[in-house]
mmCIF file of C-alpha atoms in Angstrom:
data_model
loop_
_atom_site.group_PDB
_atom_site.id
_atom_site.type_symbol
_atom_site.label_atom_id
_atom_site.label_comp_id
_atom_site.label_asym_id
_atom_site.label_seq_id
_atom_site.Cartn_x
_atom_site.Cartn_y
_atom_site.Cartn_z
ATOM 1 C CA MET A 1 -27.512 15.991 44.468
ATOM 2 C CA VAL A 2 -27.254 12.218 44.150
ATOM 3 C CA PRO A 3 -24.628 10.846 41.825
ATOM 4 C CA GLY A 4 -26.210 8.826 39.082
ATOM 5 C CA GLU A 5 -25.128 6.319 36.608
ATOM 6 C CA THR A 6 -25.463 6.858 32.918
ATOM 7 C CA ILE A 7 -25.454 3.970 30.538
ATOM 8 C CA VAL A 8 -24.442 4.807 27.025
ATOM 9 C CA GLN A 9 -25.035 2.308 24.303
ATOM 10 C CA THR A 10 -23.420 2.775 20.972
ATOM 11 C CA GLY A 11 -24.266 0.837 17.924
ATOM 12 C CA ILE A 12 -22.046 0.258 14.974
ATOM 13 C CA SER A 13 -23.740 -0.791 11.802
ATOM 14 C CA GLN A 14 -22.356 -3.653 9.753
ATOM 15 C CA THR A 15 -21.531 -1.237 6.961
ATOM 16 C CA GLN A 16 -19.386 0.935 9.209
ATOM 17 C CA THR A 17 -17.593 -2.050 10.637
ATOM 18 C CA ALA A 18 -17.071 -3.414 7.142
ATOM 19 C CA LEU A 19 -15.540 -0.129 5.920
ATOM 20 C CA ARG A 20 -13.150 0.139 8.832
ATOM 21 C CA THR A 21 -12.188 -3.512 8.528
ATOM 22 C CA ALA A 22 -11.673 -3.272 4.764
ATOM 23 C CA SER A 23 -9.596 -0.102 5.158
ATOM 24 C CA SER A 24 -7.432 -1.627 7.863
ATOM 25 C CA ASP A 25 -6.952 -4.816 5.846
ATOM 26 C CA TYR A 26 -5.943 -2.793 2.789
ATOM 27 C CA CYS A 27 -3.376 -0.801 4.780
ATOM 28 C CA ASP A 28 -1.966 -4.041 6.205
ATOM 29 C CA GLN A 29 -1.860 -5.598 2.732
ATOM 30 C CA ALA A 30 0.066 -2.615 1.344
ATOM 31 C CA VAL A 31 2.725 -2.961 4.036
ATOM 32 C CA GLU A 32 2.902 -6.772 3.980
ATOM 33 C CA ALA A 33 3.170 -6.868 0.180
ATOM 34 C CA GLY A 34 5.998 -4.341 0.331
ATOM 35 C CA TRP A 35 4.214 -1.672 -1.715
ATOM 36 C CA VAL A 36 4.781 0.810 1.105
ATOM 37 C CA LYS A 37 6.931 0.663 4.188
ATOM 38 C CA SER A 38 5.436 0.711 7.632
ATOM 39 C CA GLY A 39 5.678 4.013 9.406
ATOM 40 C CA GLY A 40 7.558 2.739 12.420
ATOM 41 C CA GLY A 41 5.515 5.079 14.578
ATOM 42 C CA LEU A 42 6.948 7.953 16.565
ATOM 43 C CA ALA A 43 9.947 5.934 17.697
ATOM 44 C CA GLY A 44 10.911 5.227 14.087
ATOM 45 C CA LEU A 45 10.500 8.879 13.161
ATOM 46 C CA ALA A 46 12.572 10.012 16.147
ATOM 47 C CA ASP A 47 15.317 7.507 15.298
ATOM 48 C CA THR A 48 15.438 8.708 11.706
ATOM 49 C CA LEU A 49 15.543 12.354 12.759
ATOM 50 C CA ILE A 50 18.270 11.757 15.341
ATOM 51 C CA ASN A 51 20.442 9.235 13.531
ATOM 52 C CA GLY A 52 19.451 9.830 9.929
ATOM 53 C CA LEU A 53 19.576 7.231 7.207
ATOM 54 C CA THR A 54 22.373 6.525 4.807
ATOM 55 C CA ARG A 55 21.581 6.525 1.123
ATOM 56 C CA GLU A 56 21.991 2.741 1.061
ATOM 57 C CA GLN A 57 19.513 2.317 3.917
ATOM 58 C CA GLU A 58 16.975 4.561 2.192
ATOM 59 C CA ARG A 59 17.397 2.692 -1.091
ATOM 60 C CA ALA A 60 17.192 -0.774 0.526
ATOM 61 C CA ASP A 61 13.825 0.071 2.036
ATOM 62 C CA THR A 62 12.061 0.932 -1.218
ATOM 63 C CA TYR A 63 9.633 -1.132 -3.256
ATOM 64 C CA ALA A 64 11.993 -0.909 -6.248
ATOM 65 C CA ALA A 65 14.837 -2.442 -4.229
ATOM 66 C CA ARG A 66 12.617 -5.174 -2.810
ATOM 67 C CA ILE A 67 11.548 -6.320 -6.274
ATOM 68 C CA GLY A 68 15.036 -5.966 -7.765
ATOM 69 C CA ALA A 69 14.241 -3.201 -10.246
ATOM 70 C CA ASP A 70 17.960 -2.505 -10.593
ATOM 71 C CA ARG A 71 19.178 -6.090 -11.060
ATOM 72 C CA SER A 72 16.436 -8.611 -11.885
ATOM 73 C CA ALA A 73 15.379 -9.413 -15.426
ATOM 74 C CA PRO A 74 13.309 -6.475 -16.704
ATOM 75 C CA VAL A 75 10.428 -8.718 -17.814
ATOM 76 C CA LEU A 76 10.182 -10.185 -14.298
ATOM 77 C CA VAL A 77 10.227 -6.736 -12.695
ATOM 78 C CA LEU A 78 7.542 -5.436 -15.054
ATOM 79 C CA THR A 79 5.409 -8.531 -14.469
ATOM 80 C CA ARG A 80 5.692 -7.984 -10.722
ATOM 81 C CA ILE A 81 4.737 -4.323 -11.021
ATOM 82 C CA VAL A 82 1.675 -5.246 -13.122
ATOM 83 C CA LYS A 83 0.567 -7.904 -10.615
ATOM 84 C CA ASP A 84 1.088 -5.643 -7.606
ATOM 85 C CA THR A 85 -0.691 -2.757 -9.319
ATOM 86 C CA GLN A 86 -3.659 -5.000 -10.111
ATOM 87 C CA ASP A 87 -3.756 -6.250 -6.518
ATOM 88 C CA ALA A 88 -3.533 -2.714 -5.128
ATOM 89 C CA ARG A 89 -6.294 -1.506 -7.458
ATOM 90 C CA THR A 90 -8.548 -4.455 -6.607
ATOM 91 C CA GLY A 91 -8.037 -3.875 -2.889
ATOM 92 C CA LEU A 92 -8.773 -0.157 -3.166
ATOM 93 C CA THR A 93 -11.861 -0.889 -5.253
ATOM 94 C CA ASN A 94 -13.135 -3.233 -2.538
ATOM 95 C CA VAL A 95 -12.594 -0.603 0.156
ATOM 96 C CA SER A 96 -14.302 1.997 -2.044
ATOM 97 C CA ARG A 97 -17.255 -0.336 -2.499
ATOM 98 C CA GLU A 98 -17.678 -0.404 1.289
ATOM 99 C CA ALA A 99 -17.453 3.385 1.405
ATOM 100 C CA GLU A 100 -20.098 3.690 -1.325
ATOM 101 C CA SER A 101 -22.318 1.349 0.651
ATOM 102 C CA LEU A 102 -21.906 3.581 3.683
ATOM 103 C CA LEU A 103 -22.739 6.637 1.583
ATOM 104 C CA ASN A 104 -26.021 4.987 0.603
ATOM 105 C CA THR A 105 -26.914 4.447 4.268
ATOM 106 C CA SER A 106 -29.226 7.037 5.713
ATOM 107 C CA GLY A 107 -29.757 8.261 9.224
ATOM 108 C CA ARG A 108 -27.621 9.553 12.043
ATOM 109 C CA LYS A 109 -25.312 6.571 12.127
ATOM 110 C CA ALA A 110 -24.592 6.772 8.417
ATOM 111 C CA ALA A 111 -21.076 8.187 8.721
ATOM 112 C CA SER A 112 -18.632 8.675 11.562
ATOM 113 C CA ARG A 113 -15.291 10.335 11.966
ATOM 114 C CA ALA A 114 -13.658 6.912 12.319
ATOM 115 C CA ASP A 115 -15.141 5.838 8.981
ATOM 116 C CA VAL A 116 -13.807 8.907 7.213
ATOM 117 C CA MET A 117 -10.377 8.568 8.794
ATOM 118 C CA SER A 118 -10.035 4.866 8.039
ATOM 119 C CA TYR A 119 -11.018 5.357 4.415
ATOM 120 C CA GLU A 120 -8.642 8.285 4.005
ATOM 121 C CA ARG A 121 -5.833 6.202 5.530
ATOM 122 C CA ALA A 122 -6.453 3.516 2.889
ATOM 123 C CA LEU A 123 -6.451 6.184 0.180
ATOM 124 C CA VAL A 124 -3.102 7.520 1.384
ATOM 125 C CA ARG A 125 -1.647 3.998 1.309
ATOM 126 C CA ALA A 126 -2.920 3.577 -2.253
ATOM 127 C CA GLN A 127 -1.267 6.838 -3.291
ATOM 128 C CA MET A 128 1.989 5.766 -1.672
ATOM 129 C CA ALA A 129 1.815 2.397 -3.446
ATOM 130 C CA TYR A 130 1.187 4.138 -6.762
ATOM 131 C CA ARG A 131 4.312 6.277 -6.282
ATOM 132 C CA SER A 132 6.297 3.157 -5.383
ATOM 133 C CA PHE A 133 5.160 1.402 -8.557
ATOM 134 C CA GLN A 134 5.977 4.478 -10.659
ATOM 135 C CA SER A 135 9.418 4.721 -9.098
ATOM 136 C CA ALA A 136 10.165 1.043 -9.746
ATOM 137 C CA LEU A 137 9.026 1.397 -13.354
ATOM 138 C CA GLY A 138 11.278 4.420 -13.791
ATOM 139 C CA GLU A 139 14.221 2.563 -12.334
ATOM 140 C CA VAL A 140 13.852 -0.544 -14.487
ATOM 141 C CA SER A 141 13.154 1.566 -17.591
ATOM 142 C CA ALA A 142 16.415 3.485 -17.110
ATOM 143 C CA ARG A 143 18.521 0.333 -17.270
ATOM 144 C CA PRO A 144 20.632 0.009 -20.435
ATOM 145 C CA GLU A 145 19.499 -3.582 -21.124
ATOM 146 C CA MET A 146 15.820 -2.656 -20.902
ATOM 147 C CA ASP A 147 14.199 -3.929 -24.095
ATOM 148 C CA VAL A 148 10.649 -4.696 -22.943
ATOM 149 C CA ASP A 149 7.565 -2.684 -23.883
ATOM 150 C CA THR A 150 6.133 -0.964 -20.814
ATOM 151 C CA ALA A 151 2.653 -0.416 -22.328
ATOM 152 C CA PRO A 152 0.979 -3.119 -20.163
ATOM 153 C CA VAL A 153 2.492 -1.572 -17.022
ATOM 154 C CA ASP A 154 1.443 1.921 -18.093
ATOM 155 C CA LYS A 155 -2.087 0.654 -18.724
ATOM 156 C CA GLU A 156 -2.315 -0.883 -15.233
ATOM 157 C CA LEU A 157 -0.844 2.213 -13.600
ATOM 158 C CA ASP A 158 -3.380 4.383 -15.452
ATOM 159 C CA ALA A 159 -6.217 2.137 -14.237
ATOM 160 C CA PHE A 160 -4.882 2.353 -10.672
ATOM 161 C CA ALA A 161 -4.585 6.155 -10.951
ATOM 162 C CA SER A 162 -8.209 6.264 -12.076
ATOM 163 C CA ALA A 163 -9.258 4.115 -9.094
ATOM 164 C CA ILE A 164 -7.363 6.494 -6.792
ATOM 165 C CA ASP A 165 -9.120 9.510 -8.335
ATOM 166 C CA ASN A 166 -12.494 7.822 -7.847
ATOM 167 C CA ALA A 167 -11.573 6.977 -4.252
ATOM 168 C CA ARG A 168 -10.577 10.590 -3.646
ATOM 169 C CA GLU A 169 -14.020 11.730 -4.819
ATOM 170 C CA THR A 170 -15.665 9.098 -2.620
ATOM 171 C CA ALA A 171 -13.589 10.264 0.355
ATOM 172 C CA ASP A 172 -14.748 13.834 -0.234
ATOM 173 C CA ARG A 173 -18.389 12.738 -0.378
ATOM 174 C CA LEU A 174 -17.937 10.618 2.769
ATOM 175 C CA ALA A 175 -16.382 13.577 4.600
ATOM 176 C CA ASP A 176 -19.251 15.815 3.440
ATOM 177 C CA LYS A 177 -21.770 13.266 4.684
ATOM 178 C CA TYR A 178 -20.021 13.057 8.057
ATOM 179 C CA ALA A 179 -19.994 16.868 8.282
ATOM 180 C CA SER A 180 -23.691 17.087 7.445
ATOM 181 C CA VAL A 181 -24.552 14.392 10.013
ATOM 182 C CA GLY A 182 -22.469 16.237 12.599
ATOM 183 C CA SER A 183 -24.106 19.591 11.880
ATOM 184 C CA ALA A 184 -27.589 18.066 11.888
ATOM 185 C CA THR A 185 -27.082 16.780 15.430
ATOM 186 C CA SER A 186 -25.774 20.112 16.733
#
């Protein structure tokens, strides 16, 4: 038997690249904007498990603490939550648009495991951001000097929750498409 050489060429469609790029950018935006904290990887997890975190350290690393939900003027905190919620919703909508575009692509290269995983990672970041915004709203609302109507914040949070629900459905459809492409090639 003579050893041979096999050349494998893989092609990535623009749509797939666009989805992965949009998902990665959204995850980066969520961390950079302070909506969620970066994971710190395995080293960060190991350090936390071994050394633990004090209550002050846990509190200092939250979105609510970063925007001053416990000390800044309530109107400023609420304005910040509204802006960040709008930005998070817009970003998720853009990523979802790329996922929808991929869903409309036909053929064997229509969906890959990497596409599904990247989109789901963005969805998880959106859910984490939503919880951060809710927590900050709860904290500022509990302050005794709070005298600002939270209806605009509630409206934005509801719109973001709706975008997350839509993204969850899109993620399910994307996963189904990947599974059907995978089973068709078997």
